[in-house]
mmCIF file of C-alpha atoms in Angstrom:
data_model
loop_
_atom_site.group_PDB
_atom_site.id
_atom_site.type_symbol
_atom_site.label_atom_id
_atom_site.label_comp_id
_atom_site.label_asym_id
_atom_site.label_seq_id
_atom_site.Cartn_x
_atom_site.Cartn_y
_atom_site.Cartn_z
ATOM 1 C CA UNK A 1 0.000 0.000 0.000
ATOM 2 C CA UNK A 2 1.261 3.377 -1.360
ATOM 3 C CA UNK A 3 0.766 7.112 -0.525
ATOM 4 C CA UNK A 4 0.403 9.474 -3.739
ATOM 5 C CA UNK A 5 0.527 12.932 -3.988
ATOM 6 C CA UNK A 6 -0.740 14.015 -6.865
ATOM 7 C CA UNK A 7 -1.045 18.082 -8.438
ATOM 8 C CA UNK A 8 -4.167 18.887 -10.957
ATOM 9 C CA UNK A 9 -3.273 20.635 -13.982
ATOM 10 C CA UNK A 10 -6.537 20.229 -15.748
ATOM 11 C CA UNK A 11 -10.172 19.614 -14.283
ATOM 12 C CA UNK A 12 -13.021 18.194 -15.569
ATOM 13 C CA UNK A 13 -16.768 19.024 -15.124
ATOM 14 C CA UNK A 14 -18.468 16.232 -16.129
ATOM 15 C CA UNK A 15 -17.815 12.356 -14.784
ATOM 16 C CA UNK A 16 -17.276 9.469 -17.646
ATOM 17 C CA UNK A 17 -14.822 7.880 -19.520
ATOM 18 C CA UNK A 18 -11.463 9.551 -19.933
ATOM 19 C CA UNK A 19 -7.799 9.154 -19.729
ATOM 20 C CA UNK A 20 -6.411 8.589 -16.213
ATOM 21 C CA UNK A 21 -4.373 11.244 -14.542
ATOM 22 C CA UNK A 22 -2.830 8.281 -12.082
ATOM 23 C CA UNK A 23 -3.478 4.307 -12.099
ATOM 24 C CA UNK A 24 -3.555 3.883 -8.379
ATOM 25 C CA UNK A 25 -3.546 0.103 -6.401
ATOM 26 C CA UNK A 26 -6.214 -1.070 -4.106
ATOM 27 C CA UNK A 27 -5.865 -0.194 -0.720
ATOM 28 C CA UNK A 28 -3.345 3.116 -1.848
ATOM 29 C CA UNK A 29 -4.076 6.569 -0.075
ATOM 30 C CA UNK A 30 -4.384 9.435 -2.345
ATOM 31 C CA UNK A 31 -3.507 13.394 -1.536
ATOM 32 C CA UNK A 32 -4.587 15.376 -4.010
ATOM 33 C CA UNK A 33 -5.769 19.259 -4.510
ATOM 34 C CA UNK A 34 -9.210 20.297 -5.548
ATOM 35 C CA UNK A 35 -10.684 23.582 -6.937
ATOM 36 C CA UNK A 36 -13.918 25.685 -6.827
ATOM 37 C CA UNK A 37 -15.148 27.503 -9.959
ATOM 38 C CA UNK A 38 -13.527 30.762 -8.749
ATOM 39 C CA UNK A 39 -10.297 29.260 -9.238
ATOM 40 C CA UNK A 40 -10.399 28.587 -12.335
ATOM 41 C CA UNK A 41 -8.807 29.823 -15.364
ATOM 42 C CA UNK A 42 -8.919 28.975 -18.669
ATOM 43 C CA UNK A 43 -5.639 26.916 -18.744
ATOM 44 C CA UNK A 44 -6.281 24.658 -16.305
ATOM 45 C CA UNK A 45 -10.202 23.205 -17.436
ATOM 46 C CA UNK A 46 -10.465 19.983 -19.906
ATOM 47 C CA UNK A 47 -13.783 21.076 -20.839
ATOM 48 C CA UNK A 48 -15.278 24.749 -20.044
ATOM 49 C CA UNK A 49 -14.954 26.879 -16.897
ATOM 50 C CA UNK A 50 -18.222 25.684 -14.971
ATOM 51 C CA UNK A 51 -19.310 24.534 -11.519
ATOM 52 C CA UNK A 52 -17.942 21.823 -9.485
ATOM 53 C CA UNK A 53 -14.491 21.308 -11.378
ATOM 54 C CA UNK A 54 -13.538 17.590 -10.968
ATOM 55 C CA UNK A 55 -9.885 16.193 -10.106
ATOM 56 C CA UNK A 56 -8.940 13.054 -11.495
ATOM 57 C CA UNK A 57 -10.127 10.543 -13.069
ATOM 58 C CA UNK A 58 -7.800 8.110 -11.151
ATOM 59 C CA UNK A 59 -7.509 4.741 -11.956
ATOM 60 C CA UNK A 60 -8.070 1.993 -9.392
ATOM 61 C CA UNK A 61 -6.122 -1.017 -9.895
ATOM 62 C CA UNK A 62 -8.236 -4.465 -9.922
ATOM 63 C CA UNK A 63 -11.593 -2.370 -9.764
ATOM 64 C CA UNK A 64 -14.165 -4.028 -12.468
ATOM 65 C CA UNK A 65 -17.669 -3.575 -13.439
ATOM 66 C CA UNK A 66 -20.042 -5.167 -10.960
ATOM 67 C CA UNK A 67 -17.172 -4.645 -7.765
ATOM 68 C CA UNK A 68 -17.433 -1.807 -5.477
ATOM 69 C CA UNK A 69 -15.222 1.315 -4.680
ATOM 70 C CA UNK A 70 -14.941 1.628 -1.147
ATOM 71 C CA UNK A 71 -13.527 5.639 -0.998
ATOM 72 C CA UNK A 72 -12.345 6.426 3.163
ATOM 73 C CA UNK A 73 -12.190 9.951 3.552
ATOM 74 C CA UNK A 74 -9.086 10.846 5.686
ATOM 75 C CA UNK A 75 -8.760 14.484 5.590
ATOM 76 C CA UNK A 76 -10.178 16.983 3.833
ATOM 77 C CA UNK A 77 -7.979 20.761 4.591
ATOM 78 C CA UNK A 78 -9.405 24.424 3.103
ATOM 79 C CA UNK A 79 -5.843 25.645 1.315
ATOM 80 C CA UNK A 80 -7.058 28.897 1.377
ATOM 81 C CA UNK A 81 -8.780 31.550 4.181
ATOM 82 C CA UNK A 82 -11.399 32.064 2.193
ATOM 83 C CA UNK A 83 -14.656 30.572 0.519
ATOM 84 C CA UNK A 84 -18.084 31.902 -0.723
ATOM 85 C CA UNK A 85 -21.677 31.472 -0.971
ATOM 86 C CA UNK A 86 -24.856 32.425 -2.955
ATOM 87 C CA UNK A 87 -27.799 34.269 -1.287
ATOM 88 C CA UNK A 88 -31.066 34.250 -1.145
ATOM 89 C CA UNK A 89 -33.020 30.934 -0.840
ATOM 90 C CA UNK A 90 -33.133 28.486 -3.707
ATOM 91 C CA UNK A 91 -36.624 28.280 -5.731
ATOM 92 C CA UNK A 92 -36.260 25.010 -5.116
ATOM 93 C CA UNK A 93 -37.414 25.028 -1.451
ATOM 94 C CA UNK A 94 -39.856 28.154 -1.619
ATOM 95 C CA UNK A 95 -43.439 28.567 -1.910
ATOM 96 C CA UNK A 96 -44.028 30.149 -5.248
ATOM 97 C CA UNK A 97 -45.717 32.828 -3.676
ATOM 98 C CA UNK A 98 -42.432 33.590 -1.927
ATOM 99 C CA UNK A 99 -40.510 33.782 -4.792
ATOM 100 C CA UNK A 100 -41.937 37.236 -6.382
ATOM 101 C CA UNK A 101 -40.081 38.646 -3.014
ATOM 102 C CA UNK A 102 -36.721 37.202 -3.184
ATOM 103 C CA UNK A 103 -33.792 39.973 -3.210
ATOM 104 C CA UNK A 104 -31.529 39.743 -6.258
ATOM 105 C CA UNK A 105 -28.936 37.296 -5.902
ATOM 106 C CA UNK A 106 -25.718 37.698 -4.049
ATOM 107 C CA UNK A 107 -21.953 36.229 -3.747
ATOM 108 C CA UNK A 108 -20.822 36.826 -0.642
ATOM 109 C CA UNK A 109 -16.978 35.985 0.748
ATOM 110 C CA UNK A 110 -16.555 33.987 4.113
ATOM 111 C CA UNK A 111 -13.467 34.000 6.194
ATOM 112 C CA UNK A 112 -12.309 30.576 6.984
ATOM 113 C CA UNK A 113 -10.749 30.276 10.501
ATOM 114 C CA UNK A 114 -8.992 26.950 10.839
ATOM 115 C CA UNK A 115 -7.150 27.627 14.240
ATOM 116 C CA UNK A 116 -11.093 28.377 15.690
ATOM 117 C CA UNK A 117 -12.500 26.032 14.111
ATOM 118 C CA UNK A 118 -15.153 28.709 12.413
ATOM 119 C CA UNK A 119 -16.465 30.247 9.767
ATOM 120 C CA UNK A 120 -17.668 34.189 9.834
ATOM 121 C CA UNK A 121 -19.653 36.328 6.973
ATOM 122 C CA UNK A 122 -16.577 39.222 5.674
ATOM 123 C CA UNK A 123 -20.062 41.798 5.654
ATOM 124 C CA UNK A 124 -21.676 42.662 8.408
ATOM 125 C CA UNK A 125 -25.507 41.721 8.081
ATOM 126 C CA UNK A 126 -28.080 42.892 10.232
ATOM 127 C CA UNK A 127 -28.260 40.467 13.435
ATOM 128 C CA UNK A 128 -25.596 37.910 12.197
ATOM 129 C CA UNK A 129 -23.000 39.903 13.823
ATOM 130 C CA UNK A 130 -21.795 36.918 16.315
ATOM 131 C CA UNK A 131 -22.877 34.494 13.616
ATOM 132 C CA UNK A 132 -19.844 31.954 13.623
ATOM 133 C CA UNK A 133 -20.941 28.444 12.358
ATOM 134 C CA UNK A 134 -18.448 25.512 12.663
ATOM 135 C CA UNK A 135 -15.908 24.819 10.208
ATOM 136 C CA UNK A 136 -17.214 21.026 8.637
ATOM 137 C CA UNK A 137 -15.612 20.564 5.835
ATOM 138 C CA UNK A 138 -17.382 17.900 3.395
ATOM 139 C CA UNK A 139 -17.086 16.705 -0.222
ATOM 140 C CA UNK A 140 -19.907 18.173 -2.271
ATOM 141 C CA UNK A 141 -19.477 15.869 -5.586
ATOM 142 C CA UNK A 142 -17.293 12.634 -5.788
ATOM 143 C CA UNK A 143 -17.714 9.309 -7.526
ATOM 144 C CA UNK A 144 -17.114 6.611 -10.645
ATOM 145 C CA UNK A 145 -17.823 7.334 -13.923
ATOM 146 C CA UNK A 146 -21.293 5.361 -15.047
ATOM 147 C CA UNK A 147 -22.476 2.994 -16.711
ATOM 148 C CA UNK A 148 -23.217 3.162 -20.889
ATOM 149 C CA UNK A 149 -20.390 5.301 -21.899
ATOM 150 C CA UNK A 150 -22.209 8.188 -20.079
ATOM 151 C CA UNK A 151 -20.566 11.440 -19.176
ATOM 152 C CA UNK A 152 -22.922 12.958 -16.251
ATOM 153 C CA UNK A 153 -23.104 16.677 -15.686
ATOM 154 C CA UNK A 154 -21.450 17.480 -12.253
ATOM 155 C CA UNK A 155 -24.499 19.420 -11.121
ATOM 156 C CA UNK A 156 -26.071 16.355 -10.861
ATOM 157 C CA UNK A 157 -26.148 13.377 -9.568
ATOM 158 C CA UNK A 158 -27.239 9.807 -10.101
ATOM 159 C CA UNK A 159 -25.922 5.867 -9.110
ATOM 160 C CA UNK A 160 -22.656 6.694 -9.668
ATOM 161 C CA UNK A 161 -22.576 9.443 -7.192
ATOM 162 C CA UNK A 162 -22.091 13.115 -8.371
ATOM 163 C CA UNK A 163 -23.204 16.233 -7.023
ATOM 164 C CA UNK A 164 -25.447 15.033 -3.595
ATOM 165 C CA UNK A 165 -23.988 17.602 -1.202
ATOM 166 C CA UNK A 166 -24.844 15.623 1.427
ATOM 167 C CA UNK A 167 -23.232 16.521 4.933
ATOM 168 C CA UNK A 168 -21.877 13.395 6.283
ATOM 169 C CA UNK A 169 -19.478 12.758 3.140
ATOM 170 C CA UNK A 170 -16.668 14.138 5.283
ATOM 171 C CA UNK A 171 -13.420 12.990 7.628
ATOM 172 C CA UNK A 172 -14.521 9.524 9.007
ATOM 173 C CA UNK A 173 -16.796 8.664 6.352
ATOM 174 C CA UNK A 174 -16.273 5.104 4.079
ATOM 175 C CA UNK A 175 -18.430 6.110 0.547
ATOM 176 C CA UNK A 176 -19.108 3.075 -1.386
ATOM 177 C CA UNK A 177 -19.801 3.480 -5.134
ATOM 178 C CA UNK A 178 -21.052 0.709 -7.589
ATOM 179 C CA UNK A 179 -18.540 0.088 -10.430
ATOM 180 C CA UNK A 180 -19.204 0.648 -14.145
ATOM 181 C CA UNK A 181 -15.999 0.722 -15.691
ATOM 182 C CA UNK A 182 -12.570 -0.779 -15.433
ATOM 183 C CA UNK A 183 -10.716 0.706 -12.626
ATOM 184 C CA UNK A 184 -13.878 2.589 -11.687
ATOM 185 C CA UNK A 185 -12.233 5.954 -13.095
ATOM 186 C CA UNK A 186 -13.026 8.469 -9.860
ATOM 187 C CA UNK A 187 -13.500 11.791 -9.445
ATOM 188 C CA UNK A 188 -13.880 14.317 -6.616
ATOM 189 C CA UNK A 189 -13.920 18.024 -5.837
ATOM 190 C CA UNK A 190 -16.499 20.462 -4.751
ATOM 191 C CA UNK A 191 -15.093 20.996 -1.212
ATOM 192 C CA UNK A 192 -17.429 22.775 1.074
ATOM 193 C CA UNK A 193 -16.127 24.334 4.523
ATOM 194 C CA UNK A 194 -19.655 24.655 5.702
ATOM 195 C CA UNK A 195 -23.482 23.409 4.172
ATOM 196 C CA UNK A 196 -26.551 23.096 5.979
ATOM 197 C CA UNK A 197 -28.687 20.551 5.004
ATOM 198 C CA UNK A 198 -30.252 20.866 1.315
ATOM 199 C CA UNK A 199 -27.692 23.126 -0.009
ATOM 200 C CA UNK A 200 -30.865 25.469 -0.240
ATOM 201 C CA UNK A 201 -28.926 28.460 -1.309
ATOM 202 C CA UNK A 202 -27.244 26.456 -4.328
ATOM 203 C CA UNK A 203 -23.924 26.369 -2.826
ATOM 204 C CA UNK A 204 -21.599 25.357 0.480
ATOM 205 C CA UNK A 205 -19.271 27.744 1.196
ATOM 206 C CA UNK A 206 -16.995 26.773 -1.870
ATOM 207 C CA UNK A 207 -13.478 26.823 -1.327
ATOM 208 C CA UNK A 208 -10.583 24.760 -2.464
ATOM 209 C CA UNK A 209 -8.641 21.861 -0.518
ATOM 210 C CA UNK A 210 -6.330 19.381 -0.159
ATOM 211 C CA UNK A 211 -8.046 15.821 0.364
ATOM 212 C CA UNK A 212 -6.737 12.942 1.193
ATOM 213 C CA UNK A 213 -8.889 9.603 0.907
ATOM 214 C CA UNK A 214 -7.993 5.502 0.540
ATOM 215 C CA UNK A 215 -9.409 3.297 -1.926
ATOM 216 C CA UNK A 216 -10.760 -0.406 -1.281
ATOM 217 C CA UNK A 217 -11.949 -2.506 -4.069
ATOM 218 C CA UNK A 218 -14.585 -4.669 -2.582
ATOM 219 C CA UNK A 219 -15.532 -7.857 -4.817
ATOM 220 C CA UNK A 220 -19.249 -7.284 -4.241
ATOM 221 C CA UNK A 221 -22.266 -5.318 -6.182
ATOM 222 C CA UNK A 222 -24.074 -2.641 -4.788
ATOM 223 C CA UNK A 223 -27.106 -0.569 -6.935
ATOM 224 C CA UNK A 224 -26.464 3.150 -5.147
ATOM 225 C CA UNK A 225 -23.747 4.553 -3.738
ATOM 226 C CA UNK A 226 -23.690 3.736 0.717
ATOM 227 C CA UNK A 227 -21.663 5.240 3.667
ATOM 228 C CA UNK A 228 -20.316 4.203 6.771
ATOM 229 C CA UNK A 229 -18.981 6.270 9.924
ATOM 230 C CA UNK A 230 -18.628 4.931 13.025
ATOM 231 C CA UNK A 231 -21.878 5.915 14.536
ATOM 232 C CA UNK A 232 -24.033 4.859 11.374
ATOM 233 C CA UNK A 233 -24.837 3.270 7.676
ATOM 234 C CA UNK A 234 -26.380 5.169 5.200
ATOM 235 C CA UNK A 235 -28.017 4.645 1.224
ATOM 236 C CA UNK A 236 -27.933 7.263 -1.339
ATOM 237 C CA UNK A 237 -30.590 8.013 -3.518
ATOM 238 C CA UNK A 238 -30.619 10.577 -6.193
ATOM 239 C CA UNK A 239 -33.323 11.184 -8.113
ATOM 240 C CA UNK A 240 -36.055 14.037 -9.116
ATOM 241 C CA UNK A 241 -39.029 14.188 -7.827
ATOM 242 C CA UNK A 242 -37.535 14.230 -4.040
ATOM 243 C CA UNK A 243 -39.656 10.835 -3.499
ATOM 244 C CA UNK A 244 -38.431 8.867 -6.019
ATOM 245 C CA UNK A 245 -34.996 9.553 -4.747
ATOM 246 C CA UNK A 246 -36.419 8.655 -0.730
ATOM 247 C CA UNK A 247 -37.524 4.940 -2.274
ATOM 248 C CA UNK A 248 -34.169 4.484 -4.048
ATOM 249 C CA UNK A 249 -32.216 4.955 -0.653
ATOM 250 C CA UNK A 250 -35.092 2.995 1.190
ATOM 251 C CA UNK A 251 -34.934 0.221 -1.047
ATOM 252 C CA UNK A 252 -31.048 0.158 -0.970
ATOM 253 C CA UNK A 253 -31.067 0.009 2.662
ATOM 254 C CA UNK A 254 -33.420 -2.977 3.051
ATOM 255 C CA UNK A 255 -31.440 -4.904 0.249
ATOM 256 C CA UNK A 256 -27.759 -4.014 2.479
ATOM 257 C CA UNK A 257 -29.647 -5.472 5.853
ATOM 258 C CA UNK A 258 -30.376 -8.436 4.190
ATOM 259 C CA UNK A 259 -26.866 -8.887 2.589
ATOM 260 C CA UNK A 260 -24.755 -7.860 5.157
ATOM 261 C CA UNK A 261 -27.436 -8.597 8.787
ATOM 262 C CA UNK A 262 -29.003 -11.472 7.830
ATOM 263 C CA UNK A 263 -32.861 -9.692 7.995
ATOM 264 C CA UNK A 264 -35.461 -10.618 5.624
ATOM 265 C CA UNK A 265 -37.544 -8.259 4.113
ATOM 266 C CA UNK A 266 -40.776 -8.487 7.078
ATOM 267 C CA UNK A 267 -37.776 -7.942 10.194
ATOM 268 C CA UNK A 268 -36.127 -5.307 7.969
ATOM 269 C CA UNK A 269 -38.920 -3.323 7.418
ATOM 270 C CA UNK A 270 -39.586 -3.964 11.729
ATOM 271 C CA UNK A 271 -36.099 -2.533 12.006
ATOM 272 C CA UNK A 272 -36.244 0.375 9.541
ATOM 273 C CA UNK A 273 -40.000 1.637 10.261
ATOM 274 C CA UNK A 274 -38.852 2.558 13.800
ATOM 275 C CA UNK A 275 -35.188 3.821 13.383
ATOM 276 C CA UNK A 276 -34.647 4.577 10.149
ATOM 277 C CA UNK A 277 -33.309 8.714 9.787
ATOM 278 C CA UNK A 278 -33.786 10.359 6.503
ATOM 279 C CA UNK A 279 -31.486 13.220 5.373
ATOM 280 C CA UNK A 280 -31.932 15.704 2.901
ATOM 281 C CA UNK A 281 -28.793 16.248 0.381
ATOM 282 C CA UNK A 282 -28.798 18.471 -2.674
ATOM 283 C CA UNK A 283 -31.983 19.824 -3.362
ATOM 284 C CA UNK A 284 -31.435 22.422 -5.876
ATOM 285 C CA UNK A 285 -29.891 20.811 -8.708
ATOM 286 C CA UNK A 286 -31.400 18.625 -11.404
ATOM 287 C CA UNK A 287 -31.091 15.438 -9.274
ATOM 288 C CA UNK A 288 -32.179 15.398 -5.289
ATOM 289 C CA UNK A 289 -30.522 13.485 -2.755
ATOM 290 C CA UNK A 290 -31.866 11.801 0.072
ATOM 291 C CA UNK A 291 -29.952 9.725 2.508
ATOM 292 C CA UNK A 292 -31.378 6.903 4.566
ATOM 293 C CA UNK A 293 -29.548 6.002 7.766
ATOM 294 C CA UNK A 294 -29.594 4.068 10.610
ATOM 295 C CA UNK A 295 -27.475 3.822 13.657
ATOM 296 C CA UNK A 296 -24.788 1.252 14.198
ATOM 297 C CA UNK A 297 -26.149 0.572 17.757
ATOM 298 C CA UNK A 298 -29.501 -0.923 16.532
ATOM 299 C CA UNK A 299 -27.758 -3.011 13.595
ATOM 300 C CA UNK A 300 -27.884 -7.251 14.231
ATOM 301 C CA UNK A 301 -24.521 -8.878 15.387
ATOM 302 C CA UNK A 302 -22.651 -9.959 11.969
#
């Protein structure tokens, strides 16, 4: 098992099929820098100068089609002080009614104190004065290229992962992907210091990192992409509308307790009607996200 560090000089913004920037081995750890859009110039993007600019794809050694790509995030570290957000509220989670009021849109700048531990608003609004959320960083799009020669959008998402913006993909966290394509070709950027749930203003606070994560290939099939931390499991559905993507991660999660716990589908569906968590990811681009998790301490003995 290796340690890479590896330096972008291009970026893509859309996940498929293309030539690898690094063949990696199973069970290698990977540092690597990411980028937001406002980083960007016009040197350093494959494609075009749009959101959620992709590093890699990185080739995982002994990955095939029908195997999964276990990703561990280790470390995810802002490289610079500051990031930025949109305001106001997305369409996507207003009453229409509402929307005829909505201000004009704003970018705003947000200092990024790592020796706090916090991140603070550069203008001074109107009663946010002591507002000073936590620094969390998180990976807003990751994943393996699909299935079909496809080459999905990075605003979205879909089986292969994508753009889901969902909180818990962060420090701790084992994402599991389905795999498509030889070596699973992965991708990953969109770093986020901060998000609440929904990414209901269309953005994190978008800044660029250095992340470090270790790859597994695990000789199993899985339909959507799952997680793992210590305290939990989760499924990943994307989808649009917002239900469809709930029955995805619902059904994922009742086939993984019957894989992996032994449960048939009756003392699953015990299990899951009383425990089961659901957490909202992206809901303002093309696909949603929902997450459905349960906690480790109410999982059978394997």
């Amino acid at each position: 098992m290796a340690t890479h560090r590896f330096r972008p000089t291009r970026y893509f913004n859309a996940i498929g099929v293309a030539e690898p920037c690094l063949r990696v081995a199973d069970g290698d750890t990977l540092i690597t820098d990411t980028i937001d859009a406002s980083g960007l110039d016009a040197r350093e993007v494959a494609v075009a100068s749009r959101p959620n600019p992709m590093t890699g794809p990185f080739f995982i050694e002994g990955a095939e089609p029908g195997d999964t790509l276990a990703v561990r995030i280790d470390r995810l570290t802002p490289s610079r002080a500051t990031g930025w957000t949109y305001s106001p509220l997305a369409l996507t989670v207003l009453d229409p009614a509402a929307i005829l009021n909505r201000p004009p849109q704003q970018r705003v700048v947000w200092d990024i104190d790592r020796e706090a531990g916090t991140v603070r608003l550069q203008e001074k609004v109107k009663g946010l004065e002591d507002f000073a959320p936590p620094l969390q960083p998180m990976i807003g799009c990751f994943g393996v290229a699909p299935a079909g020669g496809q080459a999905l959008s990075t605003a979205t998402s879909a089986q292969n992962g994508g753009n889901m913006d969902y909180r818990l993909f962060a420090p701790g966290t084992t994402a599991w992907f389905p795999v498509a394509v030889p070596g699973a070709l992965f991708y990953l950027g969109d770093g986020h210091a901060s998000q609440g749930d929904g990414e209901i203003v269309g953005t994190g606070i978008e800044t660029s990192f250095e992340m470090q994560v270790t790859f597994r290939v695990l000789k199993r099939t899985i339909t959507w992409p799952r997680g793992e931390t210590a305290e939990d499991i989760f499924t990943v559905g994307n989808a649009r509308p917002l239900d469809q993507a709930l029955q995805h991660a619902t059904t994922e999660m009742s086939r993984w307790l019957g894989e992996d716990y032994g449960l048939d589908a009756r003392a699953a569906s015990h299990l899951m009607g009383q425990v089961v968590r659901y957490d909202v990811g992206n809901v303002f681009n093309p696909a949603f996200t929902v997450a459905c998790r349960i906690a480790r301490r109410w999982l059978p003995k394997r």
